[in-house]
Coordinates of C-alpha atoms in Angstrom, one line a residue:
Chain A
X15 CA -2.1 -13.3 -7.3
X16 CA -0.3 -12.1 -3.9
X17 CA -2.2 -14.6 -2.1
X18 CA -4.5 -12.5 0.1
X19 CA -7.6 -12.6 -0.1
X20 CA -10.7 -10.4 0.8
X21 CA -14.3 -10.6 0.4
X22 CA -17.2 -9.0 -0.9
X23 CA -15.3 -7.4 -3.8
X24 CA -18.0 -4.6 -4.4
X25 CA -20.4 -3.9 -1.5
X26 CA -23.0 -1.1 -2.3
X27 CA -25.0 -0.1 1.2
X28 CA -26.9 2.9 2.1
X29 CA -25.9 5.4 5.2
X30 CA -26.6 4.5 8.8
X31 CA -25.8 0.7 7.8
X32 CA -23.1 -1.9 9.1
X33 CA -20.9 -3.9 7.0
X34 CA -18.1 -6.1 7.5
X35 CA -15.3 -6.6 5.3
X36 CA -13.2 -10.1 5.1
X37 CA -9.6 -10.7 4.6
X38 CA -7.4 -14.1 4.6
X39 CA -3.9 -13.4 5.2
X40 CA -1.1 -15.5 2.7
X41 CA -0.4 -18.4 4.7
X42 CA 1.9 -18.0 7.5
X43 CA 1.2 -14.5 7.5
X44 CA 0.9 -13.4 11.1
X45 CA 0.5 -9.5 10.6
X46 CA -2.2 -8.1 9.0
X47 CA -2.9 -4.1 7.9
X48 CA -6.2 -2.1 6.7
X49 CA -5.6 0.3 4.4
X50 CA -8.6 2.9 3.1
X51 CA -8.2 4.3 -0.6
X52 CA -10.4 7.3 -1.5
X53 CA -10.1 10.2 -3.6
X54 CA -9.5 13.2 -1.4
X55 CA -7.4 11.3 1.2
X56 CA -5.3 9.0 -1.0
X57 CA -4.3 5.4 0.7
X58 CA -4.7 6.0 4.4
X59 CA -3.2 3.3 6.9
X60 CA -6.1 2.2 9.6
X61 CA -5.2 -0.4 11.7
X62 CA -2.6 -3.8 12.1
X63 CA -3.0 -6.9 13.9
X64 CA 0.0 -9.3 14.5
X65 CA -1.3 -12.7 15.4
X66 CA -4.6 -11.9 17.1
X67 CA -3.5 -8.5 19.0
X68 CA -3.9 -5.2 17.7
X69 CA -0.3 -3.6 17.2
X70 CA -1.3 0.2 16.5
X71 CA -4.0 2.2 14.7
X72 CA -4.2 5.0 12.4
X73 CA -6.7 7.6 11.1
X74 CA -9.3 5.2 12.0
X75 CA -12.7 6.8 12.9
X76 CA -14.4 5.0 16.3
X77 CA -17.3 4.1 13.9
X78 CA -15.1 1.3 12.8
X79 CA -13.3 -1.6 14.3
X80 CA -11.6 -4.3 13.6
X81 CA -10.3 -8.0 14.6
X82 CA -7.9 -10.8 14.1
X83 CA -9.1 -14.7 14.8
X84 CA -7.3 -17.5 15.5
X85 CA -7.1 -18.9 12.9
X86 CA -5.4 -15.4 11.2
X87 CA -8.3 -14.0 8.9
X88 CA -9.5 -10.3 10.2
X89 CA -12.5 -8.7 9.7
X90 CA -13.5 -4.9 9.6
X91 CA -16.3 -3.3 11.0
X92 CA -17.9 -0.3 9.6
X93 CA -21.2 1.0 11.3
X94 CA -23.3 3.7 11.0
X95 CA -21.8 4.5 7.4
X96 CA -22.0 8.0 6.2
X97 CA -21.2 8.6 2.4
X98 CA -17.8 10.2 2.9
X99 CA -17.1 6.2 3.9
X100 CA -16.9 5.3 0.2
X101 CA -13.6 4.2 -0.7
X102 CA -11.5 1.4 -1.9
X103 CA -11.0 -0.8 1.7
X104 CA -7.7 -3.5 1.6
X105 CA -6.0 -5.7 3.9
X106 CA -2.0 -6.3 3.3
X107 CA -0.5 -9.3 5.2
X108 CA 3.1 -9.8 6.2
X109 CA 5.3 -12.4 7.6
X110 CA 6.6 -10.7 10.4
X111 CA 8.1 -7.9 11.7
X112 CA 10.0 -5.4 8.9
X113 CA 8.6 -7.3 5.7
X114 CA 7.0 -6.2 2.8
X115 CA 3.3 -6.1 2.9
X116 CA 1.4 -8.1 0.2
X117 CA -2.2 -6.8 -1.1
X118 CA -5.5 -8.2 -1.3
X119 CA -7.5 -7.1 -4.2
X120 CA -9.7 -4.7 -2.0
X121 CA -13.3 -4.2 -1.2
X122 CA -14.7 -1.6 -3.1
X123 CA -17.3 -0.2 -0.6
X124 CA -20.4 2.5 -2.0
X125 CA -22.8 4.4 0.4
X126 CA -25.6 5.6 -1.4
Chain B
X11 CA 5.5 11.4 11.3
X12 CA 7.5 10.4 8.6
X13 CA 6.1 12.1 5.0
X14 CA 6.2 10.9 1.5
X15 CA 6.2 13.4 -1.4
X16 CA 5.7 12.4 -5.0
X17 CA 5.6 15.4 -7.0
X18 CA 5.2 14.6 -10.7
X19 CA 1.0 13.8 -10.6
X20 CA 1.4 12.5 -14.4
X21 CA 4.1 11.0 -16.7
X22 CA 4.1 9.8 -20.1
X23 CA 6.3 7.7 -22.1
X24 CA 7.1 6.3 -25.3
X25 CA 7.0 2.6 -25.6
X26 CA 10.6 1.1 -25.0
X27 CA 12.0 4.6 -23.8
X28 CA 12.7 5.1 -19.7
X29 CA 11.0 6.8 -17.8
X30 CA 11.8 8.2 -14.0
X31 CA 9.9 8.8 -11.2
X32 CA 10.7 11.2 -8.2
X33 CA 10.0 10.5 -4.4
X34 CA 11.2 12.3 -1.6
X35 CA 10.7 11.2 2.1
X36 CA 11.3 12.5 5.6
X37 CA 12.1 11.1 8.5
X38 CA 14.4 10.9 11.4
X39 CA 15.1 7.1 11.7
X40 CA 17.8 5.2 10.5
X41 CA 16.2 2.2 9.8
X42 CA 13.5 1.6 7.2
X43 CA 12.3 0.5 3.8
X44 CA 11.5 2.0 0.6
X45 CA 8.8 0.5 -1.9
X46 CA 7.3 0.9 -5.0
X47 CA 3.8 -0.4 -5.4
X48 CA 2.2 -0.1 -9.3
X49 CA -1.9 0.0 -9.3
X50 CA -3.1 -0.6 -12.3
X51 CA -6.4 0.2 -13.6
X52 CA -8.3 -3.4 -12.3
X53 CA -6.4 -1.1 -9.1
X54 CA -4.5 -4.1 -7.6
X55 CA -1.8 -3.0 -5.4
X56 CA 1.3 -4.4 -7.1
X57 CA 4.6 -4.5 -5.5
X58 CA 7.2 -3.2 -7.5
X59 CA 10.7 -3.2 -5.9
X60 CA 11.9 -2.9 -2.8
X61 CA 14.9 -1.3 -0.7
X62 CA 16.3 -1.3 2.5
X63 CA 17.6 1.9 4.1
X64 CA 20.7 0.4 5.5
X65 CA 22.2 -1.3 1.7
X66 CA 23.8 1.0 0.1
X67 CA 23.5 -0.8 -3.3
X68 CA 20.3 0.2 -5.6
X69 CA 17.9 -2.6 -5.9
X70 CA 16.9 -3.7 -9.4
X71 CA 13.9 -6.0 -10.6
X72 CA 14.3 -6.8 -14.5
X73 CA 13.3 -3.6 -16.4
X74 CA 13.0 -1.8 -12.9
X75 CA 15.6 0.0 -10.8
X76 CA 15.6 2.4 -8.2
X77 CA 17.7 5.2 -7.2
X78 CA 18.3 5.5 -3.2
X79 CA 19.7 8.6 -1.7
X80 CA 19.8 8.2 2.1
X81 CA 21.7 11.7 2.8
X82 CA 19.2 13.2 0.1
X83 CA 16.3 11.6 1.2
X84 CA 15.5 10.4 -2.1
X85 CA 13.6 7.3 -3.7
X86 CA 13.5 7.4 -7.7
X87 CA 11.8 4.4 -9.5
X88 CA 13.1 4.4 -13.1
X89 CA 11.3 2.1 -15.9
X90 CA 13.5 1.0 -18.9
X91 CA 11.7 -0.4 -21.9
X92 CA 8.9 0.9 -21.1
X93 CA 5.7 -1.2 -21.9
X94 CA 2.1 -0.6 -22.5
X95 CA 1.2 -2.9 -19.7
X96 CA 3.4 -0.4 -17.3
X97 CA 0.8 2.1 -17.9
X98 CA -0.7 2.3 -13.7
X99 CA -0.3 4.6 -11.0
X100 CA 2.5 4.3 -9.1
X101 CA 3.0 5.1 -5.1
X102 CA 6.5 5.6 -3.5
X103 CA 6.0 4.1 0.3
X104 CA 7.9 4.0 3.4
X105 CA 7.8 2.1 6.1
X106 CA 9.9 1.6 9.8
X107 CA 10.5 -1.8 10.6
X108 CA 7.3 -4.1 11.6
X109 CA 5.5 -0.7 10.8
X110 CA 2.7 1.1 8.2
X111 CA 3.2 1.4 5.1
X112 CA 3.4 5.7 4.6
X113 CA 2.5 6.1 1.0
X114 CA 2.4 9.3 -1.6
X115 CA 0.1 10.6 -3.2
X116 CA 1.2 9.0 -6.3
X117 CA 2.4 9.3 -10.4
X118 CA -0.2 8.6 -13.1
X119 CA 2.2 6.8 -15.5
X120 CA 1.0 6.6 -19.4
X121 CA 3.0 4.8 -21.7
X122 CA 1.9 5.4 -25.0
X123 CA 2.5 3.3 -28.5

């Protein structure tokens, strides 16, 4: 158990919907990273938060977004979902700058 | 953009033999770190071992050991006594300080009994 945590663990939605993904960093965690897993693109890096502020972003398309709260657990927006959206979705936390990232046990997200 | 090449798709292994597994990487910074995650099939992201880019001794976690050639760019993960529970995929990652994580495309590793 890395101690992240993320939740639904299987979400099954149709196109043109909005979802939102959970994750609870380990504790004391201040940074944490979205990561999408599919099959053509392979684990894709989307976005990191470092205690509340967004640090940089990656491939991440404008349909999603994302946030970190106070009280360190992020959420992930997905809207107007198309199928090519289906994919393995995790969060990593880490305790600062230049650590290793820890994994959650991902969101497994299906548009239908 | 730093880049992460894995170029053996699948493996296989006997139980308790060693296995290796290739990464290369580019980059131009001088400062980084070099991981090895495992997913297994419940597809977990697992870290494996870890190594910073500015120690030149090889890190080593029980049965796992790596192989780190800065000049050569290279980031080998080698197995010994290999066990059925090591059967996963395995990524090579990099990442700059405070940074992504820059992962390959992977190794699907079998070990077979």
């Amino acid at each position: 158990d890395s101690g992240v945590t993320q939740t639904p663990k299987h979400l099954i939605t149709a196109t043109g919907q909005r979802v939102t993904l959970r994750c609870s960093p380990r504790s004391g965690d201040l940074s944490v990273y979205w990561y999408q897993q599919s099959l053509d693109q392979g684990l894709q890096f989307l976005i990191h938060y470092y205690n509340g502020e967004e640090r940089a972003k990656g491939n991440i398309l404008e349909r999603f977004s994302a946030q970190q709260f106070p009280d360190l657990h992020s959420e992930l927006n997905l809207s107007s979902l198309e199928l090519g959206d289906s994919a393995l979705y995790f969060c990593a936390s880490s305790g600062g700058e230049g650590f290793e990232q820890f994994f959650g046990p991902g969101t497994r997200l299906t548009v239908l | 953009a730093q880049t992460v090449t894995q170029s053996q798709p699948e493996m296989s292994v006997q139980e308790a033999e060693t296995v290796t597994l290739s990464c290369t990487y580019d980059t131009s910074e001088n400062n980084y770190y070099l991981f090895w995650y495992k997913q297994p099939p419940s597809r977990q992201m697992i870290l494996v071992i870890r190594q910073e880019a500015y120690k030149q001794q090889n890190a080593t976690e029980n049965r796992f050991s790596v192989n780190f050639q800065k000049a050569a760019k290279s980031f080998s993960l080698k197995i010994s006594d290999s066990q059925l529970g090591d059967t996963a995929m395995y990524f090579c990652a990099f990442m700059r300080y405070g940074n992504k994580l820059v992962f390959g495309a992977g190794t699907i590793l079998r070990v077979k009994s």
